[in-house]
Structure formats: structure tokens, C-alpha cells
Amino acid sequence: AQTVTQSQPEMSVQEAETVTLSCTYDTSESDYYLFWYKQPPSRQMILVIRQEAYKQQNATENRFSVNFQKAAKSFSLKISDSQLGDAAMYFCAYRRTRSNDMRFGAGTRLTVKP
Amino acid sequence: DTGVSQNPRHKITKRGQNVTFRCDPISEHNRLYWYRQTLGQGPEFLTYFQNEAQLEKSRLLSDRFSAERPKGSFSTLEIQRTEQGDSAMYLCASSLADTKYLKQFFGPGTRLTVL
């Protein structure tokens, strides 16, 4: 079974600083996708960034980047120059390439302090 | 706004009653997903449709749950004989089948409270 673990229930960061959210996953598959989703309070979940397992290069989307360590099954999210609007629940998710069953971690609540 | 919509946004019901939720996906999306999210947890996959065909179901989807997508557009999720453990946020998402990683767009969810 594939499981996703987010070991940090809560994190906080000062505005304009950098924060890293951790995620580990367990799988025996070699071909899969990893995602970070953001869920602001009372708002819809949106995709922040994704990574294909076959790609060695870490994905980057503006201020968001990942550190994908396939052998260690680790997929952390780095948010640079944190903004107040980054405050949200962040979920790490895993999906096998040939499945539509996406597995989510329990989430990390990020607080951004002005 | 052409995003995923869900109705109702909130539903309070008594134990033993039946409830039905509706999801309207983004119009050109042919894949539709249902998830359940309990407090303090991430979403859990329930089921997925491609067009009108229900192609994948989680073991979480007990026989009290049924989902339909009769014309390949909107979908309904029905829970029969609700139990207090069914209290959760029910999320719908949609995607295009021809995108490689199947980016899912989520709706705002329906929050169910079973008294």
C-alpha cells in the first residue's frame, strides 16, 4: 500500500522568509507522480507543484520548489519569500501513473507571521 | 466562474436519513473524482468516473454509498442510512483525460454533519 506521511502538523514562517515542509511516502512502484496541494481556509484546494518520479530535476514554480529524493522517498516543499497569502493547509499527495487513486498526507498547517 | 461547483455547501441530517450531493465539473473535463476529507486529515479517494463510466472505487465506498454520472457531465453522490461516522467534507474534482499527469481541479466541497 502507498502511504504519505507529513510529520509536521504545523509550521510557521516570518513574512519574506523561507520555509520547508516535509513529506515522505512509501511505495514499491517506480513510476508515479507527487504533488503539493494548498487548501486555504474555507477555499478550494489548488495544485501548487508536481513532480514526475522519472525526472531527476526538481520541479520549480515561481517561489515554490521541491527537493525530490527518490531513493529516500522524500518530497519536501520549499516556499521562498513567504507571503501572507501562503497561509494554508498544505497536502502532499502521491499517485501511481496507472491509477486515479491519489493518496494524501494528513497535511501541514502553515502560518505566515507579518 | 467555470470552476468545479458543488451543492449544497453544507448539509445537516439526522442519523438514518439519506442524503445526495451534486458536483458539476469543469465543462470540458471528462474525468470526475469524489473524495472524503475528515477533520484534520487529507482527502481520501472514494471513486472516479471517465465520462459516464465508474471505473475505480475505493474500499472506503461501502454499499451505503452510490455515485452516478448519468450523462458524463454532473455527478451525484448518495449516502443511504447515514451514520455519525459519515460526517466529513465531501470533495469533488475533475480533470482532462489527455493531460499526462491528470491535473485535478477541486470544488469547494459539501460539508456533511450527521446528528
Coordinates of N, CA and C in Angstrom, one line a residue, chain A residues 1-110:
Chain A
A1 N 0.8 -1.2 0.0 CA 0.0 0.0 0.0 C 0.9 1.2 0.0
Q2 N 0.4 2.2 -0.7 CA 1.1 3.5 -0.7 C 0.6 4.4 0.4
T3 N 1.5 5.0 1.2 CA 1.1 5.9 2.2 C 2.0 7.1 2.1
V4 N 1.4 8.2 2.6 CA 2.1 9.5 2.5 C 2.1 10.1 4.0
T5 N 3.3 10.5 4.4 CA 3.4 11.0 5.8 C 4.0 12.4 5.8
Q6 N 3.2 13.3 6.5 CA 3.7 14.6 6.7 C 3.9 14.7 8.2
S7 N 5.1 14.9 8.6 CA 5.5 14.8 10.0 C 5.3 16.1 10.8
Q8 N 5.0 17.2 10.1 CA 4.9 18.5 10.7 C 3.4 18.9 10.7
P9 N 2.7 18.7 11.7 CA 1.3 19.2 11.7 C 1.1 20.7 11.5
E10 N 2.1 21.4 12.1 CA 2.0 22.9 12.0 C 3.4 23.5 11.8
M11 N 3.5 24.5 11.0 CA 4.7 25.2 10.8 C 4.4 26.7 10.7
S12 N 5.4 27.5 11.1 CA 5.2 29.0 10.9 C 6.4 29.6 10.3
V13 N 6.2 30.7 9.7 CA 7.3 31.4 9.0 C 7.1 32.9 9.0
Q14 N 8.2 33.6 9.1 CA 8.1 35.1 9.1 C 7.9 35.5 7.6
E15 N 7.1 36.5 7.4 CA 6.9 37.0 6.1 C 8.2 37.3 5.4
A16 N 8.4 37.0 4.2 CA 9.6 37.2 3.4 C 10.7 36.1 3.6
E17 N 10.5 35.3 4.6 CA 11.5 34.2 4.9 C 11.2 33.0 4.1
T18 N 12.0 32.0 4.3 CA 11.9 30.7 3.6 C 11.5 29.6 4.5
V19 N 10.6 28.7 4.1 CA 10.2 27.6 4.9 C 10.1 26.3 4.1
T20 N 10.4 25.2 4.7 CA 10.4 23.9 4.1 C 9.5 23.0 4.8
L21 N 8.5 22.4 4.0 CA 7.6 21.4 4.5 C 8.0 20.0 4.1
S22 N 8.0 19.1 5.0 CA 8.5 17.7 4.7 C 7.4 16.8 4.3
C23 N 7.7 15.8 3.5 CA 6.8 14.7 3.1 C 7.6 13.5 2.8
T24 N 7.2 12.4 3.3 CA 7.8 11.1 2.9 C 6.7 10.2 2.4
Y25 N 7.0 9.2 1.6 CA 6.0 8.3 1.1 C 6.6 6.9 1.0
D26 N 5.7 6.0 0.9 CA 6.1 4.6 0.9 C 5.5 4.0 -0.4
T27 N 6.3 3.4 -1.3 CA 5.8 2.7 -2.4 C 6.8 1.7 -3.0
S28 N 6.3 0.8 -3.7 CA 7.1 -0.2 -4.4 C 7.1 0.1 -5.9
E29 N 6.4 1.1 -6.3 CA 6.3 1.5 -7.7 C 7.5 2.3 -8.1
S30 N 7.8 2.3 -9.4 CA 8.9 3.1 -9.9 C 8.4 4.3 -10.7
D31 N 7.2 4.2 -11.1 CA 6.6 5.2 -12.0 C 5.4 5.8 -11.3
Y32 N 5.5 7.1 -10.9 CA 4.4 7.7 -10.1 C 4.6 9.2 -10.2
Y33 N 3.6 9.9 -9.7 CA 3.6 11.4 -9.6 C 3.5 11.8 -8.1
L34 N 4.1 12.9 -7.8 CA 4.0 13.5 -6.5 C 3.5 14.9 -6.6
F35 N 2.7 15.4 -5.7 CA 2.1 16.7 -5.8 C 2.1 17.4 -4.4
W36 N 2.1 18.7 -4.5 CA 1.8 19.5 -3.3 C 0.5 20.3 -3.6
Y37 N -0.5 20.2 -2.7 CA -1.7 21.0 -2.9 C -1.8 21.9 -1.7
K38 N -2.4 23.1 -2.0 CA -2.7 24.1 -1.0 C -4.2 24.2 -0.8
Q39 N -4.6 24.3 0.5 CA -6.0 24.4 0.8 C -6.2 25.6 1.8
P40 N -6.4 26.8 1.3 CA -6.6 28.0 2.1 C -7.9 27.8 3.0
P41 N -8.0 28.5 4.1 CA -9.2 28.3 4.9 C -10.5 28.6 4.1
S42 N -11.4 27.7 4.2 CA -12.7 27.8 3.5 C -12.6 28.0 2.0
R43 N -11.6 27.6 1.4 CA -11.4 27.8 0.0 C -11.0 26.5 -0.7
Q44 N -11.1 26.5 -2.0 CA -10.8 25.3 -2.7 C -9.4 24.9 -2.7
M45 N -9.1 23.6 -2.8 CA -7.8 23.0 -2.9 C -7.2 23.3 -4.3
I46 N -6.0 23.8 -4.3 CA -5.4 24.1 -5.6 C -4.0 23.4 -5.7
L47 N -3.6 23.0 -6.9 CA -2.3 22.4 -7.1 C -1.2 23.5 -7.1
V48 N -0.2 23.2 -6.3 CA 0.9 24.1 -6.2 C 2.1 23.7 -7.1
I49 N 2.4 22.4 -7.1 CA 3.5 21.9 -7.8 C 3.4 20.4 -7.9
R50 N 4.0 19.9 -9.0 CA 4.0 18.4 -9.2 C 5.4 18.0 -9.7
Q51 N 5.6 16.7 -9.5 CA 6.9 16.1 -9.9 C 6.7 14.7 -10.4
E52 N 7.2 14.4 -11.6 CA 7.2 13.1 -12.1 C 8.4 12.3 -11.6
A53 N 8.1 11.1 -11.1 CA 9.2 10.3 -10.5 C 10.4 10.0 -11.4
Y54 N 10.1 9.9 -12.7 CA 11.2 9.6 -13.7 C 12.1 10.8 -13.9
K55 N 11.7 12.0 -13.5 CA 12.5 13.2 -13.7 C 13.5 13.4 -12.5
Q56 N 14.7 13.5 -12.8 CA 15.7 13.8 -11.7 C 15.7 15.3 -11.3
Q57 N 15.4 16.1 -12.3 CA 15.4 17.6 -12.0 C 14.2 17.9 -11.1
N58 N 14.5 18.7 -10.0 CA 13.5 19.1 -9.1 C 12.6 20.2 -9.8
A59 N 11.3 20.0 -9.5 CA 10.3 21.0 -10.1 C 10.4 22.3 -9.4
T60 N 10.1 23.4 -10.1 CA 10.1 24.7 -9.6 C 8.9 25.5 -10.2
E61 N 8.2 26.2 -9.4 CA 7.1 27.1 -9.8 C 7.2 28.4 -9.1
N62 N 7.8 29.4 -9.7 CA 8.0 30.7 -9.1 C 8.7 30.5 -7.7
R63 N 8.0 30.9 -6.6 CA 8.6 30.9 -5.3 C 8.5 29.5 -4.7
F64 N 7.9 28.5 -5.4 CA 7.8 27.2 -4.8 C 8.7 26.2 -5.5
S65 N 9.5 25.4 -4.8 CA 10.3 24.4 -5.4 C 10.3 23.2 -4.5
V66 N 10.7 22.0 -5.1 CA 10.7 20.8 -4.3 C 12.1 20.2 -4.3
N67 N 12.3 19.4 -3.3 CA 13.5 18.6 -3.2 C 13.1 17.1 -3.2
F68 N 13.2 16.5 -4.4 CA 12.7 15.2 -4.6 C 13.9 14.2 -4.5
Q69 N 13.9 13.4 -3.5 CA 14.9 12.4 -3.2 C 14.2 11.0 -3.4
K70 N 14.3 10.4 -4.6 CA 13.6 9.2 -4.9 C 14.1 8.0 -4.1
A71 N 15.3 7.9 -3.9 CA 15.8 6.7 -3.1 C 15.4 6.8 -1.7
A72 N 15.3 8.0 -1.1 CA 14.9 8.2 0.2 C 13.4 8.3 0.3
K73 N 12.7 8.4 -0.8 CA 11.2 8.6 -0.8 C 10.8 9.8 0.0
S74 N 11.5 10.9 -0.4 CA 11.3 12.1 0.3 C 10.9 13.2 -0.7
F75 N 10.0 14.1 -0.4 CA 9.5 15.1 -1.3 C 9.1 16.3 -0.5
S76 N 10.1 17.2 -0.3 CA 9.8 18.4 0.5 C 9.5 19.6 -0.4
L77 N 8.7 20.5 0.2 CA 8.3 21.7 -0.5 C 9.0 22.9 0.2
K78 N 9.7 23.7 -0.6 CA 10.3 24.9 -0.1 C 9.6 26.1 -0.7
I79 N 9.2 27.0 0.2 CA 8.5 28.2 -0.1 C 9.4 29.4 0.2
S80 N 9.8 30.1 -0.8 CA 10.8 31.2 -0.7 C 10.0 32.5 -0.6
D81 N 10.5 33.5 0.1 CA 9.9 34.9 0.2 C 8.4 34.7 0.5
S82 N 8.2 34.1 1.7 CA 6.8 33.8 2.1 C 5.9 35.0 2.2
Q83 N 4.7 34.8 1.7 CA 3.7 35.9 1.7 C 2.6 35.5 2.6
L84 N 1.8 36.6 3.1 CA 0.7 36.3 3.9 C -0.3 35.4 3.2
G85 N -0.4 35.5 1.9 CA -1.4 34.6 1.2 C -1.0 33.2 1.1
D86 N 0.2 32.9 1.5 CA 0.7 31.5 1.5 C 0.1 30.7 2.7
A87 N -0.5 31.4 3.7 CA -1.0 30.7 4.9 C -2.2 29.8 4.4
A88 N -2.0 28.5 4.8 CA -3.0 27.5 4.3 C -2.6 26.1 4.9
M89 N -3.4 25.1 4.6 CA -3.0 23.8 4.8 C -2.4 23.3 3.6
Y90 N -1.2 22.6 3.7 CA -0.5 22.1 2.6 C -0.6 20.5 2.6
F91 N -1.0 19.9 1.5 CA -1.1 18.5 1.5 C -0.1 18.0 0.4
C92 N 0.6 17.0 0.8 CA 1.5 16.2 -0.1 C 0.6 15.0 -0.6
A93 N 0.8 14.7 -1.9 CA 0.0 13.6 -2.4 C 0.8 12.8 -3.4
Y94 N 0.4 11.5 -3.5 CA 1.1 10.5 -4.4 C 0.0 9.9 -5.3
R95 N 0.4 9.6 -6.5 CA -0.5 8.8 -7.4 C 0.4 8.0 -8.3
R96 N 0.0 6.7 -8.3 CA 0.7 5.8 -9.3 C 0.3 6.2 -10.7
T97 N 1.2 6.0 -11.7 CA 0.9 6.5 -13.0 C -0.3 5.9 -13.6
R98 N -0.6 4.6 -13.3 CA -1.7 4.0 -14.0 C -3.0 3.9 -13.1
S99 N -3.0 4.8 -12.1 CA -4.2 4.8 -11.2 C -4.7 6.2 -11.0
N100 N -6.0 6.3 -10.7 CA -6.6 7.6 -10.3 C -6.8 7.7 -8.8
D101 N -6.3 6.8 -8.1 CA -6.4 6.8 -6.6 C -5.2 7.7 -6.1
M102 N -5.5 8.9 -5.7 CA -4.5 9.8 -5.2 C -4.5 9.7 -3.7
R103 N -3.3 9.5 -3.1 CA -3.2 9.4 -1.7 C -2.6 10.6 -1.1
F104 N -3.2 11.2 -0.1 CA -2.8 12.4 0.5 C -2.2 12.2 1.9
G105 N -1.3 13.0 2.3 CA -0.9 13.1 3.7 C -1.9 13.8 4.5
A106 N -1.6 13.9 5.8 CA -2.5 14.5 6.8 C -2.5 16.0 6.8
G107 N -1.5 16.6 6.1 CA -1.4 18.0 5.9 C -0.5 18.7 6.9
T108 N 0.0 19.9 6.5 CA 0.8 20.8 7.4 C 0.1 22.1 7.4
R109 N -0.2 22.6 8.5 CA -0.8 24.0 8.6 C 0.3 25.0 8.6
L110 N 0.3 25.9 7.6 CA 1.4 26.9 7.6 C 0.8 28.2 8.0

